[in-house]
Amino acid sequence: FVRMDVRDLEAVNGMKEKIVKTFGGLDILVNNAGIYHVPDKSPSVFPKQVQEILGINYWGTKNVIGSFFPHFKPHSRIVNITSNLGHIMSVKSMEDELKEALRLRFNSCSNEFELDGLLLKFQRDAIQGTWRKEGWPSCGYTVSKMAINAYTRILQTQFDEDDREDVVVNAVYPCTKHSKIDQSDMKILDDEEGAKFVFYMAAVKPNSHGVFPRGAVIWNNSRVVDNREGYTYNNKHQVKLPLEIPQV
């Protein structure tokens, strides 16, 4: 494990230099840095929550991946930790039409620039107090994890177009207990099983083309959650042709 402030690009680059000098590059990266705040809708608090949450969960993750991007070795594995709150069905305070519009917002982003612009808009809307009018949920953490899911998809496309062979990135939700997040409708797994699943996703064998998910959102129920066409929501809401993953 490496401890660093992912918001501090100088610190991230410094750690990158140490790792590259020692190991020549990176084979496995698990982006686990994250922060959650119980949503506070007051105009004086919500923008601050959004700034801090996105600063770590989204922009911080991008700092790390961006710094290491040229140094991922062939067959590298990247795991971005996501959450049940990154699922559109977790947004319980919005009408179905608004949920679908929100889902399409993220799915329509085809590159990092578009996704970054979408997140900057959310931050501006939060500062201006218009986030609900603009169709955003009142939970910065939810938006941050939706962004991570979309970023994972975009990042896989970049790696697939790269000369390096078989670099795989997935967004993984281990389904373990969170002390502050409502998981009452979830089947919670113990920490050991959650850790085993993350390890499996980070250490899957090379050259798994056509067999192993790439750029997908995966929950620790051995199913892929397709963040573009549908979802498998804790084995309760299923989509067409879910892709089974080998059990750990």
CSV table of C-alpha atoms in Angstrom, one decimal:
chain,number,residue,atom,x,y,z
A,1,PHE,CA,0.0,0.0,0.0
A,2,VAL,CA,1.1,3.6,-0.7
A,3,ARG,CA,-0.2,6.5,1.3
A,4,MET,CA,-0.3,9.9,-0.4
A,5,ASP,CA,-2.6,12.8,-0.9
A,6,VAL,CA,-4.0,12.2,-4.4
A,7,ARG,CA,-5.0,15.8,-4.7
A,8,ASP,CA,-1.3,16.8,-4.5
A,9,LEU,CA,0.0,16.3,-8.0
A,10,GLU,CA,3.6,17.0,-6.8
A,11,ALA,CA,3.3,14.2,-4.2
A,12,VAL,CA,1.8,11.9,-6.8
A,13,ASN,CA,4.5,12.6,-9.3
A,14,GLY,CA,7.2,12.1,-6.6
A,15,MET,CA,5.8,8.7,-5.7
A,16,LYS,CA,5.6,7.8,-9.4
A,17,GLU,CA,9.3,8.6,-9.9
A,18,LYS,CA,10.2,6.4,-6.9
A,19,ILE,CA,8.2,3.5,-8.2
A,20,VAL,CA,9.3,3.8,-11.8
A,21,LYS,CA,13.0,4.1,-10.7
A,22,THR,CA,12.7,1.0,-8.5
A,23,PHE,CA,10.4,-1.3,-10.6
A,24,GLY,CA,10.6,0.2,-14.1
A,25,GLY,CA,6.9,0.7,-14.3
A,26,LEU,CA,3.6,-0.4,-12.8
A,27,ASP,CA,1.8,-3.8,-13.1
A,28,ILE,CA,-1.1,-3.3,-10.7
A,29,LEU,CA,-2.9,-0.2,-9.4
A,30,VAL,CA,-5.9,-0.2,-7.1
A,31,ASN,CA,-7.4,3.3,-6.7
A,32,ASN,CA,-8.9,3.1,-3.2
A,33,ALA,CA,-8.6,6.7,-2.1
A,34,GLY,CA,-12.0,8.2,-1.4
A,35,ILE,CA,-14.2,10.3,0.9
A,36,TYR,CA,-17.9,10.3,1.7
A,37,HIS,CA,-20.0,13.0,3.4
A,38,VAL,CA,-23.6,12.6,4.5
A,39,PRO,CA,-25.3,15.0,2.1
A,40,ASP,CA,-26.1,18.4,3.4
A,41,LYS,CA,-28.3,20.3,1.0
A,42,SER,CA,-27.8,23.8,2.6
A,43,PRO,CA,-26.3,26.2,0.1
A,44,SER,CA,-23.4,27.0,2.4
A,45,VAL,CA,-22.3,23.4,2.9
A,46,PHE,CA,-23.2,21.4,-0.2
A,47,PRO,CA,-20.7,23.2,-2.6
A,48,LYS,CA,-17.9,22.5,-0.1
A,49,GLN,CA,-18.9,18.8,0.1
A,50,VAL,CA,-18.9,18.6,-3.7
A,51,GLN,CA,-15.5,20.2,-4.0
A,52,GLU,CA,-13.9,17.9,-1.4
A,53,ILE,CA,-15.5,14.7,-2.6
A,54,LEU,CA,-14.7,15.3,-6.3
A,55,GLY,CA,-11.3,16.6,-5.5
A,56,ILE,CA,-10.4,13.2,-4.0
A,57,ASN,CA,-12.7,10.6,-5.6
A,58,TYR,CA,-12.6,11.9,-9.2
A,59,TRP,CA,-9.8,14.5,-9.8
A,60,GLY,CA,-7.5,12.7,-7.4
A,61,THR,CA,-8.0,9.3,-9.1
A,62,LYS,CA,-7.3,11.1,-12.4
A,63,ASN,CA,-4.1,12.6,-11.0
A,64,VAL,CA,-2.8,9.1,-10.1
A,65,ILE,CA,-3.7,7.4,-13.4
A,66,GLY,CA,-2.6,10.4,-15.5
A,67,SER,CA,0.8,10.4,-13.8
A,68,PHE,CA,1.4,6.7,-14.2
A,69,PHE,CA,-0.3,6.3,-17.6
A,70,PRO,CA,3.0,6.2,-19.6
A,71,HIS,CA,4.4,3.7,-17.1
A,72,PHE,CA,1.8,0.9,-17.1
A,73,LYS,CA,3.4,-2.2,-18.4
A,74,PRO,CA,1.8,-4.6,-20.9
A,75,HIS,CA,-0.8,-6.8,-19.1
A,76,SER,CA,-1.2,-4.2,-16.3
A,77,ARG,CA,-4.4,-4.3,-14.2
A,78,ILE,CA,-6.1,-1.2,-12.8
A,79,VAL,CA,-9.0,-1.4,-10.3
A,80,ASN,CA,-11.0,1.7,-9.6
A,81,ILE,CA,-13.1,1.2,-6.4
A,82,THR,CA,-16.7,2.2,-7.0
A,83,SER,CA,-19.8,2.0,-4.8
A,84,ASN,CA,-23.5,1.0,-4.8
A,85,LEU,CA,-24.2,4.8,-4.7
A,86,GLY,CA,-22.6,5.1,-8.2
A,87,HIS,CA,-25.6,3.2,-9.5
A,88,ILE,CA,-28.5,5.2,-10.9
A,89,MET,CA,-31.0,3.2,-8.9
A,90,SER,CA,-29.4,4.5,-5.6
A,91,VAL,CA,-30.8,8.0,-6.4
A,92,LYS,CA,-34.1,7.7,-4.7
A,93,SER,CA,-35.1,11.4,-4.6
A,94,MET,CA,-35.4,11.8,-8.4
A,95,GLU,CA,-38.1,10.9,-10.8
A,96,ASP,CA,-37.4,8.1,-13.3
A,97,GLU,CA,-37.2,10.5,-16.2
A,98,LEU,CA,-34.5,12.5,-14.4
A,99,LYS,CA,-32.6,9.4,-13.5
A,100,GLU,CA,-32.5,8.3,-17.1
A,101,ALA,CA,-31.4,11.8,-18.2
A,102,LEU,CA,-28.6,11.6,-15.6
A,103,ARG,CA,-27.5,8.2,-16.8
A,104,LEU,CA,-27.4,9.4,-20.4
A,105,ARG,CA,-25.4,12.4,-19.4
A,106,PHE,CA,-22.5,10.2,-18.3
A,107,ASN,CA,-23.0,7.5,-21.0
A,108,SER,CA,-22.8,10.2,-23.7
A,109,CYS,CA,-19.3,11.2,-22.6
A,110,SER,CA,-16.9,9.7,-25.1
A,111,ASN,CA,-13.7,11.1,-23.8
A,112,GLU,CA,-12.0,12.6,-20.8
A,113,PHE,CA,-12.6,16.2,-21.9
A,114,GLU,CA,-16.3,15.7,-22.1
A,115,LEU,CA,-16.4,14.0,-18.8
A,116,ASP,CA,-14.3,16.6,-17.1
A,117,GLY,CA,-16.6,19.3,-18.5
A,118,LEU,CA,-19.6,17.5,-17.1
A,119,LEU,CA,-18.0,17.3,-13.6
A,120,LEU,CA,-17.0,21.0,-13.8
A,121,LYS,CA,-20.6,21.9,-14.6
A,122,PHE,CA,-21.8,20.0,-11.5
A,123,GLN,CA,-19.4,21.9,-9.4
A,124,ARG,CA,-20.5,25.2,-10.8
A,125,ASP,CA,-24.2,24.3,-10.4
A,126,ALA,CA,-23.5,23.4,-6.8
A,127,ILE,CA,-21.8,26.7,-6.1
A,128,GLN,CA,-24.6,28.6,-7.8
A,129,GLY,CA,-27.2,26.6,-5.9
A,130,THR,CA,-28.9,25.3,-9.0
A,131,TRP,CA,-27.8,21.7,-8.9
A,132,ARG,CA,-31.3,20.3,-8.4
A,133,LYS,CA,-32.8,22.5,-11.1
A,134,GLU,CA,-30.1,21.2,-13.4
A,135,GLY,CA,-31.0,17.6,-12.7
A,136,TRP,CA,-28.2,16.6,-10.3
A,137,PRO,CA,-28.7,14.4,-7.2
A,138,SER,CA,-28.1,16.0,-3.8
A,139,CYS,CA,-25.2,13.6,-3.1
A,140,GLY,CA,-21.7,14.6,-4.3
A,141,TYR,CA,-20.4,11.0,-3.6
A,142,THR,CA,-23.0,9.5,-6.0
A,143,VAL,CA,-21.9,11.9,-8.8
A,144,SER,CA,-18.2,11.1,-8.1
A,145,LYS,CA,-18.8,7.4,-8.4
A,146,MET,CA,-20.9,7.7,-11.5
A,147,ALA,CA,-18.0,9.7,-12.9
A,148,ILE,CA,-15.5,7.0,-11.9
A,149,ASN,CA,-17.6,4.4,-13.7
A,150,ALA,CA,-17.7,6.5,-16.9
A,151,TYR,CA,-14.0,7.3,-16.6
A,152,THR,CA,-13.2,3.6,-16.4
A,153,ARG,CA,-15.0,2.9,-19.6
A,154,ILE,CA,-13.2,5.8,-21.4
A,155,LEU,CA,-9.9,4.8,-20.0
A,156,GLN,CA,-10.2,1.3,-21.3
A,157,THR,CA,-10.8,2.7,-24.8
A,158,GLN,CA,-7.6,4.6,-24.5
A,159,PHE,CA,-5.7,1.6,-23.5
A,160,ASP,CA,-7.2,-0.5,-26.2
A,161,GLU,CA,-5.9,2.0,-28.7
A,162,ASP,CA,-2.5,2.0,-27.1
A,163,ASP,CA,0.5,-0.1,-28.3
A,164,ARG,CA,0.8,-1.8,-25.0
A,165,GLU,CA,-0.8,-5.2,-24.9
A,166,ASP,CA,-3.7,-6.3,-22.7
A,167,VAL,CA,-3.9,-3.4,-20.2
A,168,VAL,CA,-7.3,-3.8,-18.4
A,169,VAL,CA,-9.1,-1.4,-16.1
A,170,ASN,CA,-12.4,-2.1,-14.3
A,171,ALA,CA,-14.5,-0.3,-11.7
A,172,VAL,CA,-15.1,-2.7,-8.8
A,173,TYR,CA,-17.5,-2.6,-5.9
A,174,PRO,CA,-16.5,-5.2,-3.3
A,175,CYS,CA,-19.9,-5.0,-1.5
A,176,THR,CA,-18.4,-4.6,1.9
A,177,LYS,CA,-19.9,-2.6,4.8
A,178,HIS,CA,-19.6,1.1,4.8
A,179,SER,CA,-20.2,2.8,8.2
A,180,LYS,CA,-22.0,5.9,6.8
A,181,ILE,CA,-23.7,4.7,3.6
A,182,ASP,CA,-27.2,3.2,3.6
A,183,GLN,CA,-26.8,-0.5,2.5
A,184,SER,CA,-30.1,-1.8,3.9
A,185,ASP,CA,-31.1,-3.2,0.5
A,186,MET,CA,-27.7,-4.8,-0.1
A,187,LYS,CA,-26.3,-8.2,0.6
A,188,ILE,CA,-23.2,-7.2,2.5
A,189,LEU,CA,-20.1,-9.3,2.3
A,190,ASP,CA,-17.3,-9.5,4.9
A,191,ASP,CA,-14.1,-7.6,4.4
A,192,GLU,CA,-12.0,-10.7,3.7
A,193,GLU,CA,-14.2,-11.8,0.8
A,194,GLY,CA,-14.3,-8.2,-0.5
A,195,ALA,CA,-10.5,-8.0,-0.4
A,196,LYS,CA,-10.2,-11.4,-2.2
A,197,PHE,CA,-12.5,-10.1,-5.0
A,198,VAL,CA,-10.4,-6.9,-5.5
A,199,PHE,CA,-7.3,-9.0,-5.5
A,200,TYR,CA,-8.7,-11.3,-8.1
A,201,MET,CA,-9.7,-8.4,-10.3
A,202,ALA,CA,-6.2,-6.9,-10.0
A,203,ALA,CA,-4.4,-10.2,-10.6
A,204,VAL,CA,-6.4,-11.9,-13.4
A,205,LYS,CA,-4.1,-13.7,-15.9
A,206,PRO,CA,-2.9,-11.9,-19.1
A,207,ASN,CA,-4.6,-12.2,-22.5
A,208,SER,CA,-8.1,-12.7,-21.2
A,209,HIS,CA,-9.6,-11.1,-24.3
A,210,GLY,CA,-13.3,-12.0,-24.8
A,211,VAL,CA,-13.4,-13.8,-21.5
A,212,PHE,CA,-12.8,-11.1,-18.8
A,213,PRO,CA,-14.6,-7.8,-18.6
A,214,ARG,CA,-12.7,-4.7,-19.8
A,215,GLY,CA,-13.8,-1.1,-18.9
A,216,ALA,CA,-16.8,-2.4,-17.0
A,217,VAL,CA,-18.4,-1.8,-13.6
A,218,ILE,CA,-18.3,-5.0,-11.6
A,219,TRP,CA,-20.0,-5.8,-8.3
A,220,ASN,CA,-18.8,-8.6,-6.0
A,221,ASN,CA,-21.7,-10.9,-7.0
A,222,SER,CA,-19.8,-12.3,-10.0
A,223,ARG,CA,-21.7,-10.2,-12.5
A,224,VAL,CA,-20.8,-7.3,-14.8
A,225,VAL,CA,-22.8,-4.1,-14.3
A,226,ASP,CA,-23.0,-2.6,-17.8
A,227,ASN,CA,-22.9,1.2,-17.3
A,228,ARG,CA,-24.1,1.9,-20.8
A,229,GLU,CA,-27.1,-0.4,-21.5
A,230,GLY,CA,-28.3,-1.8,-18.2
A,231,TYR,CA,-27.4,-3.0,-14.8
A,232,THR,CA,-27.4,-6.0,-12.5
A,233,TYR,CA,-28.3,-4.5,-9.2
A,234,ASN,CA,-27.2,-6.7,-6.3
A,235,ASN,CA,-28.8,-9.7,-8.1
A,236,LYS,CA,-32.3,-8.1,-7.9
A,237,HIS,CA,-32.5,-6.2,-11.2
A,238,GLN,CA,-31.0,-8.0,-14.1
A,239,VAL,CA,-30.2,-7.0,-17.6
A,240,LYS,CA,-29.9,-8.9,-20.9
A,241,LEU,CA,-27.2,-11.4,-21.1
A,242,PRO,CA,-25.2,-10.7,-17.9
A,243,LEU,CA,-21.6,-11.9,-18.2
A,244,GLU,CA,-20.6,-14.3,-15.5
A,245,ILE,CA,-17.2,-13.9,-13.9
A,246,PRO,CA,-15.3,-16.9,-12.4
A,247,GLN,CA,-15.8,-17.2,-8.6
A,248,VAL,CA,-12.8,-16.3,-6.5
